Tab-separated table of C-alpha atoms (C1' of nucleotides) in Angstrom:
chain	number	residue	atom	x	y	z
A	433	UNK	CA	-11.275	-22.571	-8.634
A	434	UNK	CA	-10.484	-21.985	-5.309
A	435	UNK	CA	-7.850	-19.844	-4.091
A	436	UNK	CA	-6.509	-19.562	-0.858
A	437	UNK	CA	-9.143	-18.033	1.147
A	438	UNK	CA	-11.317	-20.565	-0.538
A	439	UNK	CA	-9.617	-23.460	0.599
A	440	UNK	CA	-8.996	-21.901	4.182
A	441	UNK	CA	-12.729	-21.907	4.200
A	442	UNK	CA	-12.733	-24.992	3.408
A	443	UNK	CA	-9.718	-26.566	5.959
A	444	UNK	CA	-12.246	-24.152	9.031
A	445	UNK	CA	-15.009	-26.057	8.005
A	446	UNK	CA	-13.098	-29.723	7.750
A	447	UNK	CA	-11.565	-28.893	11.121
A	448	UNK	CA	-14.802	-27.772	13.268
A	449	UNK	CA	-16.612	-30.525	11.805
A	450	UNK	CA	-14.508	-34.212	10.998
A	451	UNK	CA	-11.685	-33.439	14.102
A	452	UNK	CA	-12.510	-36.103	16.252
A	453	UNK	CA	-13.672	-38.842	14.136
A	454	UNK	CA	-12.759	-41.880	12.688
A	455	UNK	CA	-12.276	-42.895	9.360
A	456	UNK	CA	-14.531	-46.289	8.844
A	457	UNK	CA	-14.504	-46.295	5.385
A	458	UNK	CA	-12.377	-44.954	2.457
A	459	UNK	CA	-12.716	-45.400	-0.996
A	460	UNK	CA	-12.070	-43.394	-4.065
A	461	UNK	CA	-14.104	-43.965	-7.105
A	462	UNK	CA	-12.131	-42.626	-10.054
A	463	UNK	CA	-8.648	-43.203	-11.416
A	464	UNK	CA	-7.323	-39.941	-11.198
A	465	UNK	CA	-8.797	-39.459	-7.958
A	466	UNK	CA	-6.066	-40.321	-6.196
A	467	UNK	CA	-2.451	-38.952	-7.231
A	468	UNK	CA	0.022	-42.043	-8.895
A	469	UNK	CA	3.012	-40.443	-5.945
A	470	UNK	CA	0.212	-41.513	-3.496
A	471	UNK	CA	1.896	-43.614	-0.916
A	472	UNK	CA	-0.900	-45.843	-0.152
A	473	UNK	CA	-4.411	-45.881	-1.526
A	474	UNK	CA	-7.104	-44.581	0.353
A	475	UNK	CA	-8.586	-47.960	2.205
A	476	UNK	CA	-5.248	-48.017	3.706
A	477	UNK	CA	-6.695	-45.266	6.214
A	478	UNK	CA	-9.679	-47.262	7.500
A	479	UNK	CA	-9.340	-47.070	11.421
A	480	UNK	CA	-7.220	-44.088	11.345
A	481	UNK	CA	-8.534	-40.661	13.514
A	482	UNK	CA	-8.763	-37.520	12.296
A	483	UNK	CA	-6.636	-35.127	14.670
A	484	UNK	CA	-6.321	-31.884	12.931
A	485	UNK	CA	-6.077	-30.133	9.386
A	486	UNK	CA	-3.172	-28.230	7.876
A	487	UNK	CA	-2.761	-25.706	4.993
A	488	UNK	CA	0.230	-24.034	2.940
A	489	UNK	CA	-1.136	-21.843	0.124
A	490	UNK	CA	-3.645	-24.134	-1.559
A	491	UNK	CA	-2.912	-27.795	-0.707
A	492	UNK	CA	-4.578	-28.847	2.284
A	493	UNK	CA	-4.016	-31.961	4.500
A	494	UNK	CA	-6.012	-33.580	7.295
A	495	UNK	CA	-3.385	-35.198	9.924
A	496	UNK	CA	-4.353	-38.287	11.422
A	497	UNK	CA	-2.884	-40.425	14.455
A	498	UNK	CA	-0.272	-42.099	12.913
A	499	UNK	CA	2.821	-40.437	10.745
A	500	UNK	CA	0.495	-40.094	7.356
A	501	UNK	CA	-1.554	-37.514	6.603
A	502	UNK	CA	-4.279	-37.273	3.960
A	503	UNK	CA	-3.151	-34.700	1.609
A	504	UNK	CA	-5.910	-32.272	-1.074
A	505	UNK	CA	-5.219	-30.279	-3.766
A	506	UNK	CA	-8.840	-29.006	-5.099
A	507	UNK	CA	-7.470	-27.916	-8.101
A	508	UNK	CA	-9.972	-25.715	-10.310
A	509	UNK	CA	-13.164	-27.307	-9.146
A	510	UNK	CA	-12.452	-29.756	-5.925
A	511	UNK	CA	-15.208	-29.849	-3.155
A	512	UNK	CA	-14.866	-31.330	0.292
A	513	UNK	CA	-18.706	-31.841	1.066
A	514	UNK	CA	-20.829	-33.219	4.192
A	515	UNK	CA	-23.323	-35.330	2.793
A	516	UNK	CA	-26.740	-34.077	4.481
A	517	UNK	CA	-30.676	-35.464	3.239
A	518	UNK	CA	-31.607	-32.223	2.050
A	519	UNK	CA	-29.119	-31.709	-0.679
A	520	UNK	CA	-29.348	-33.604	-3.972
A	521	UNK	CA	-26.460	-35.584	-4.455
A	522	UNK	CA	-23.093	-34.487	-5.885
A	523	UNK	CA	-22.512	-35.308	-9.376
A	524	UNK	CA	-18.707	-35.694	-9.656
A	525	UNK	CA	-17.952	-37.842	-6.409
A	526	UNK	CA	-14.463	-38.625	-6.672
A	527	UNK	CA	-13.602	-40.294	-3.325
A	528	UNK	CA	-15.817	-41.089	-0.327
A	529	UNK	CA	-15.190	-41.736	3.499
A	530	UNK	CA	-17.376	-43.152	5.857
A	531	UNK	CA	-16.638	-41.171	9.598
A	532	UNK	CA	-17.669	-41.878	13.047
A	533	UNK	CA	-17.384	-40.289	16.321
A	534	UNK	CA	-18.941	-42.685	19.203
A	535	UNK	CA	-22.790	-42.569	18.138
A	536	UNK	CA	-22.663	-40.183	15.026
A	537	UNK	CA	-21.531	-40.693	11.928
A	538	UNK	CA	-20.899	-38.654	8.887
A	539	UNK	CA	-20.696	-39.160	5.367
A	540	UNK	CA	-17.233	-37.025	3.697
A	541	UNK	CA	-17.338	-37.128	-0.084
A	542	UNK	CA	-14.434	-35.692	-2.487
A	543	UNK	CA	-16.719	-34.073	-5.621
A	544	UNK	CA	-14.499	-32.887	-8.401
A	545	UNK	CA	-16.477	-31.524	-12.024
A	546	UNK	CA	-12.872	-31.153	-14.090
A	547	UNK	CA	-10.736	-33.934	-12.100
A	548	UNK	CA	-7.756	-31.147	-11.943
A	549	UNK	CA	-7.792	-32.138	-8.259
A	550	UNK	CA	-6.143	-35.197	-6.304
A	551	UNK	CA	-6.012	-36.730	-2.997
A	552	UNK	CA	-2.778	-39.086	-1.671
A	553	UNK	CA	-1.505	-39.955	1.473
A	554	UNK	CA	1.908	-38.772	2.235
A	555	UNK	CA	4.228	-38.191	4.909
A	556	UNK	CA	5.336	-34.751	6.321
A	557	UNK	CA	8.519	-33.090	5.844
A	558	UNK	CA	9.827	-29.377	7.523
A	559	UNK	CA	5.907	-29.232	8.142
A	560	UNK	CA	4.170	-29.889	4.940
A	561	UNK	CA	3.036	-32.668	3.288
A	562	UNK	CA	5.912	-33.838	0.529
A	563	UNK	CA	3.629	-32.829	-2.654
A	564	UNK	CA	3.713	-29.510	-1.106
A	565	UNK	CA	7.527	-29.264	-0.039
A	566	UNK	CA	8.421	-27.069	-3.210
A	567	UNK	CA	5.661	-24.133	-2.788
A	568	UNK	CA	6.306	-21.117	-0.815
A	569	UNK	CA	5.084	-19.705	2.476
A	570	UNK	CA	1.750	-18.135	2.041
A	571	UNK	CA	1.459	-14.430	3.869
A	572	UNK	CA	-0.494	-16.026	6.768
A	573	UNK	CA	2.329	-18.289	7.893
A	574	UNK	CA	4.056	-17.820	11.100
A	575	UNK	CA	7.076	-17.769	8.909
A	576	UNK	CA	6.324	-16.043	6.154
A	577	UNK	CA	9.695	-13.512	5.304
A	578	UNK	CA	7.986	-10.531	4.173
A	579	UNK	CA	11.555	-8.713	2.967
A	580	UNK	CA	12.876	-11.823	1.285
A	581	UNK	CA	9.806	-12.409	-0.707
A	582	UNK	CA	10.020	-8.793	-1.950
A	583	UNK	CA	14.074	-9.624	-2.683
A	584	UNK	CA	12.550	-12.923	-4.774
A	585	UNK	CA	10.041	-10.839	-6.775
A	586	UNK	CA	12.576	-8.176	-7.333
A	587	UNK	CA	15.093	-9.814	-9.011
A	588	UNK	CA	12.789	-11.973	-11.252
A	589	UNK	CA	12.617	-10.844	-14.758
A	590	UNK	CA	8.837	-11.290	-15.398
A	591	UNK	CA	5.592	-9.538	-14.895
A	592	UNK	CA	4.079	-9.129	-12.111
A	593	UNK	CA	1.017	-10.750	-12.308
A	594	UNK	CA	2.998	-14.080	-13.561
A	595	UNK	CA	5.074	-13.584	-10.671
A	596	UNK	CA	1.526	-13.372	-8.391
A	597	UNK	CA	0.724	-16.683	-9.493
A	598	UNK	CA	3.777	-18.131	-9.069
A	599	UNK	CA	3.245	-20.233	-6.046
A	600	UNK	CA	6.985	-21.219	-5.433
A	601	UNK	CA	7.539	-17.398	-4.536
A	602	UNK	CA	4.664	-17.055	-2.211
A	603	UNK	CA	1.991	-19.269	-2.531
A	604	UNK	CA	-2.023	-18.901	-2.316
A	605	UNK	CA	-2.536	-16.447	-4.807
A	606	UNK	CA	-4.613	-17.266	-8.138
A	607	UNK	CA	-6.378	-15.271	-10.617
A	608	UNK	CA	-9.036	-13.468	-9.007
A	609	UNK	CA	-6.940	-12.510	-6.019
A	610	UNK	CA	-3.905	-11.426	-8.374
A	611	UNK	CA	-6.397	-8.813	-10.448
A	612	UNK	CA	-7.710	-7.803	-7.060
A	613	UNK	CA	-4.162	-7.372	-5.557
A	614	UNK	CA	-2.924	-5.670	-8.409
A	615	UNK	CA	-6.055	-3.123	-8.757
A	616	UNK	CA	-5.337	-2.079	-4.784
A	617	UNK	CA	-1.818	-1.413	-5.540
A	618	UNK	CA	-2.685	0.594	-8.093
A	619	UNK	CA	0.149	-1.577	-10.068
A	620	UNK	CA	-0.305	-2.623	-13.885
A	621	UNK	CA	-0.236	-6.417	-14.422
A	622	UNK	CA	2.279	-6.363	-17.103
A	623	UNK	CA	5.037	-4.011	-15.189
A	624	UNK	CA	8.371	-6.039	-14.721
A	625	UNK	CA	9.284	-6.932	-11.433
A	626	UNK	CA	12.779	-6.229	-11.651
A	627	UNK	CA	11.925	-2.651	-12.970
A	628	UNK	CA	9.337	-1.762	-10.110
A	629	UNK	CA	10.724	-0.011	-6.684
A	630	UNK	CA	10.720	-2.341	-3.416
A	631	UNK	CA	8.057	0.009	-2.496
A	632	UNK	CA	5.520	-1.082	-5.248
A	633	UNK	CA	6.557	-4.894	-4.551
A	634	UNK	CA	6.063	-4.408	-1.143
A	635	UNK	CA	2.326	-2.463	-2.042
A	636	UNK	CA	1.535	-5.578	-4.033
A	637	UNK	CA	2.332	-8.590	-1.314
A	638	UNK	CA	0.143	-6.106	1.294
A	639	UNK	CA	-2.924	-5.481	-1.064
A	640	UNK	CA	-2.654	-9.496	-1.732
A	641	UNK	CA	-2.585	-10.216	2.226
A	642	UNK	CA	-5.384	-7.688	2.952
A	643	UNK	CA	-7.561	-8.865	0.232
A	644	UNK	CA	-7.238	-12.209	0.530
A	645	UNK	CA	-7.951	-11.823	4.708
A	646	UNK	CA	-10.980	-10.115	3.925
A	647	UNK	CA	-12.597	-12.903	1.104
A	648	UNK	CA	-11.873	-15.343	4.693
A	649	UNK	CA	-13.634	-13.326	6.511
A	650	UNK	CA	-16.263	-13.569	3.492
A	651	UNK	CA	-16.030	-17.447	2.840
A	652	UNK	CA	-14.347	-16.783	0.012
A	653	UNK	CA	-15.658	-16.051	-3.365
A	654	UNK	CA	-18.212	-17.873	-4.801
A	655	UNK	CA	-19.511	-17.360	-8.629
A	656	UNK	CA	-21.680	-20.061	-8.840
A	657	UNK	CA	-22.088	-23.038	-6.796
A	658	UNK	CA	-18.161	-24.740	-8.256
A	659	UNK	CA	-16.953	-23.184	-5.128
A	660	UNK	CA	-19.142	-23.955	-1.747
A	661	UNK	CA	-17.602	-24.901	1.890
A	662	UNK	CA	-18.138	-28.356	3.340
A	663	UNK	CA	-21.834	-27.351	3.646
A	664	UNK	CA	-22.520	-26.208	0.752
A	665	UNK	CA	-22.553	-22.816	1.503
A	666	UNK	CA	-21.384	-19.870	-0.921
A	667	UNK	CA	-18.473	-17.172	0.352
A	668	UNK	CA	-19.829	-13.773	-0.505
A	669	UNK	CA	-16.434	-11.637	-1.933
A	670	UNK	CA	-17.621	-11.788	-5.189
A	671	UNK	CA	-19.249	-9.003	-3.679
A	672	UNK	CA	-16.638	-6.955	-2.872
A	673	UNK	CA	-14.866	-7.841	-6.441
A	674	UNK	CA	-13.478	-4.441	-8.076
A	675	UNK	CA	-11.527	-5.504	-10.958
A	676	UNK	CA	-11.837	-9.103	-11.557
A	677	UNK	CA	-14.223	-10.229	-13.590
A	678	UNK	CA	-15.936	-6.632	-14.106
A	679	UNK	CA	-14.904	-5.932	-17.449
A	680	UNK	CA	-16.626	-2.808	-18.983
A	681	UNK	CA	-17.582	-2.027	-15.442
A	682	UNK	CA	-16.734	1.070	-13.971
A	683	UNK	CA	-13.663	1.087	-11.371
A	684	UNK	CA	-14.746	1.744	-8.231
A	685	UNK	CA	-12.115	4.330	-7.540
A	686	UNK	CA	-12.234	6.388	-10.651
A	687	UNK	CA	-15.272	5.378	-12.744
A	688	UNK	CA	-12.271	4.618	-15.755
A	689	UNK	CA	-14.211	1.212	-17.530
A	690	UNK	CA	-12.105	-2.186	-16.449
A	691	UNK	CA	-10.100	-3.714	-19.126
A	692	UNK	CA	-9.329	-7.467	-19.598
A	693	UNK	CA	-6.128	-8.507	-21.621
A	694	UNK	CA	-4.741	-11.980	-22.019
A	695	UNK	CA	-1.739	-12.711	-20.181
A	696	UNK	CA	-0.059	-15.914	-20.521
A	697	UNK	CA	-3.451	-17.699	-20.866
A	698	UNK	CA	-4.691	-15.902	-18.307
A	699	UNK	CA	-7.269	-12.960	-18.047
A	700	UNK	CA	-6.354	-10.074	-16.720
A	701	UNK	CA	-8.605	-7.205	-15.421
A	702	UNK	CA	-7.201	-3.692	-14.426
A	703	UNK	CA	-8.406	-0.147	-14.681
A	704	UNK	CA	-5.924	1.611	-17.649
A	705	UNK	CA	-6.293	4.696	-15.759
A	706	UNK	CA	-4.970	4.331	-12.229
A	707	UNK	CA	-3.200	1.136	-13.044
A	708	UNK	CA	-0.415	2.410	-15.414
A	709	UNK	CA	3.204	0.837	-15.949
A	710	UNK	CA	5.079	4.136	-15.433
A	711	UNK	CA	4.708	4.975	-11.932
B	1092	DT	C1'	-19.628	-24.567	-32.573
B	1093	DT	C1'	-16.361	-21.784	-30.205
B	1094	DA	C1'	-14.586	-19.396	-26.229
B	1095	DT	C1'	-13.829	-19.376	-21.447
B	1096	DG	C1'	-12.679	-20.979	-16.685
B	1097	DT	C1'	-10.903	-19.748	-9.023
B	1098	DG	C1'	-4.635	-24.486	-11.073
B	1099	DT	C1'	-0.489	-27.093	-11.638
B	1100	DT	C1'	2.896	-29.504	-14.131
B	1101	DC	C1'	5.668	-30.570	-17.859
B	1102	DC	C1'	8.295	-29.582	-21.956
B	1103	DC	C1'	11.024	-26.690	-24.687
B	1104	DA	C1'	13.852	-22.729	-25.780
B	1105	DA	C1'	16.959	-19.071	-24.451
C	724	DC	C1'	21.784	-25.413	-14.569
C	725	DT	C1'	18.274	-21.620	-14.403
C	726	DT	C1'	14.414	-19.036	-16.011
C	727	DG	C1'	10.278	-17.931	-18.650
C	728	DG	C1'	6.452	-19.071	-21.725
C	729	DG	C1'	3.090	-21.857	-23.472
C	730	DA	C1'	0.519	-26.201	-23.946
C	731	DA	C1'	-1.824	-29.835	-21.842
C	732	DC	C1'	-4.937	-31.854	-18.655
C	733	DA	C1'	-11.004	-32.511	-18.474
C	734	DC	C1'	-15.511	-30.979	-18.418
C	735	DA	C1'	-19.350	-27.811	-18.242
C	736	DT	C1'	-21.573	-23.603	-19.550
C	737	DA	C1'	-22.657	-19.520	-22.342
DNA sequence: TTATGTGTTCCCAA
DNA sequence: CTTGGGAACACATA
């Protein structure tokens, strides 16, 4: 499921390769492909040019030359994807477009394995598409208050790695990227907010930034091929992974095994040694 | 067969 | 009215 450097990897790849174009075709192909708030369906942007992308956290949006842009959300398993003769076909196509740019043309397709992701056409407001108006700045905005989000964090009454996830405090960070976060800041998942110093919230929104700037400069993380870019490429963070996912596996930083607990539904991987709630 | 999963929203209780 | 927790959504894989 992407996270944000996984969709930023995804809006780079959109950008460099469907700016430009026009949309000749649109169709989607299932019923929940499209979300109900949608404010037209997707034919509606036949003859419309692509002019840009956007991003806020995870939703994405591709702005077009009139006051509508074309708003994703790729949920747990959403793939933009470049159709191209040497890959077999995608087996959840949820939505397809039709592009063309004088002589070339390209075939976009929306692919989507657990439907948790949407498409809809919207209009913009302060910036962002209005599905998106209620989640935070991510830590790669212009605007982004760093001081204000630790003020938000501090006074909630919840743990920390709820609060992580939380994308109407600051937005773009899921599960992976949360452990990973956590694990730099040497921070337990389960302290309080309200109970840690503004130094330790602070630690945790700058271990979140840093790791999640270095999975972009990765292409993201990529466990299997449910997240590829638009050309079907994998990211390569996985890589560079030291809590998430490596349960049993030694922590990089003290050789203490990694432990995974269950936190609101979630897993949750830490080291129990330099991770602790008391610090 | 059961457990698990990179996300968000909605409903309910405090 | 606000906040926090858990279930639900759908499908594939181990």
């Amino acid at each position: 499921m992407p996270e944000l450097p996984e969709v930023e990897t995804v809006r780079r790849g959109l950008h460099h390769l469907v700016s430009g174009y026009r949309i000749v075709q649109a169709n989607d192909l299932h019923p929940r492909a499209v979300k109900s708030e949608s404010l037209a369906p997707l034919s509606s942007l036949q003859g419309a040019r692509i002019t840009g992308t956007g991003r806020r956290g995870k939703f994405l949006w591709i702005t077009l030359d009139r006051p509508l842009v074309l708003v994703a959300h790729l949920g747990m398993s959403g793939q933009f994807l470049i159709a191209q003769k040497d890959r077999p076909a995608a087996k959840h196509i949820r939505a397809h477009f039709a592009l063309k740019k004088s002589l070339r043309k390209l075939d976009l397709v929306f692919n989507d394995q657990r439907t948790f992701g949407w498409l809809s056409v919207e209009e913009m407001s302060d910036g962002v598409p209005t599905s998106a108006s209620h989640i935070a700045r991510d830590p790669f905005d212009p605007d982004f208050d760093f001081q204000a989000t630790v003020a938000k964090l501090a006074k909630r009454n919840v743990r920390i790695k709820s609060a992580l996830l939380n994308q109407e405090i600051m937005s773009g960070v899921g599960n992976i990227y949360a452990d990973e976060a956590l694990w730099r800041a040497q921070v337990h998942p389960e302290s309080v907010t309200s109970e840690m110093s503004a130094k330790k919230i602070a630690a945790v929104i700058e271990s979140a930034t840093q790791v999640m700037a270095e999975a972009i400069a990765q292409g993201g993380t990529s466990f299997d091929d449910l997240y590829i870019d638009v050309n079907g490429e994998s990211g390569f963070f996985d890589q560079s992974l030291a809590a998430y996912g490596q349960e049993d596996e030694p922590c990089p930083r003290c050789g203490t095994l990694i432990k995974r607990i269950v936190i609101s539904a979630r897993s949750s991987h830490f080291c129990p040694r330099c991770q602790r709630k008391k610090k």
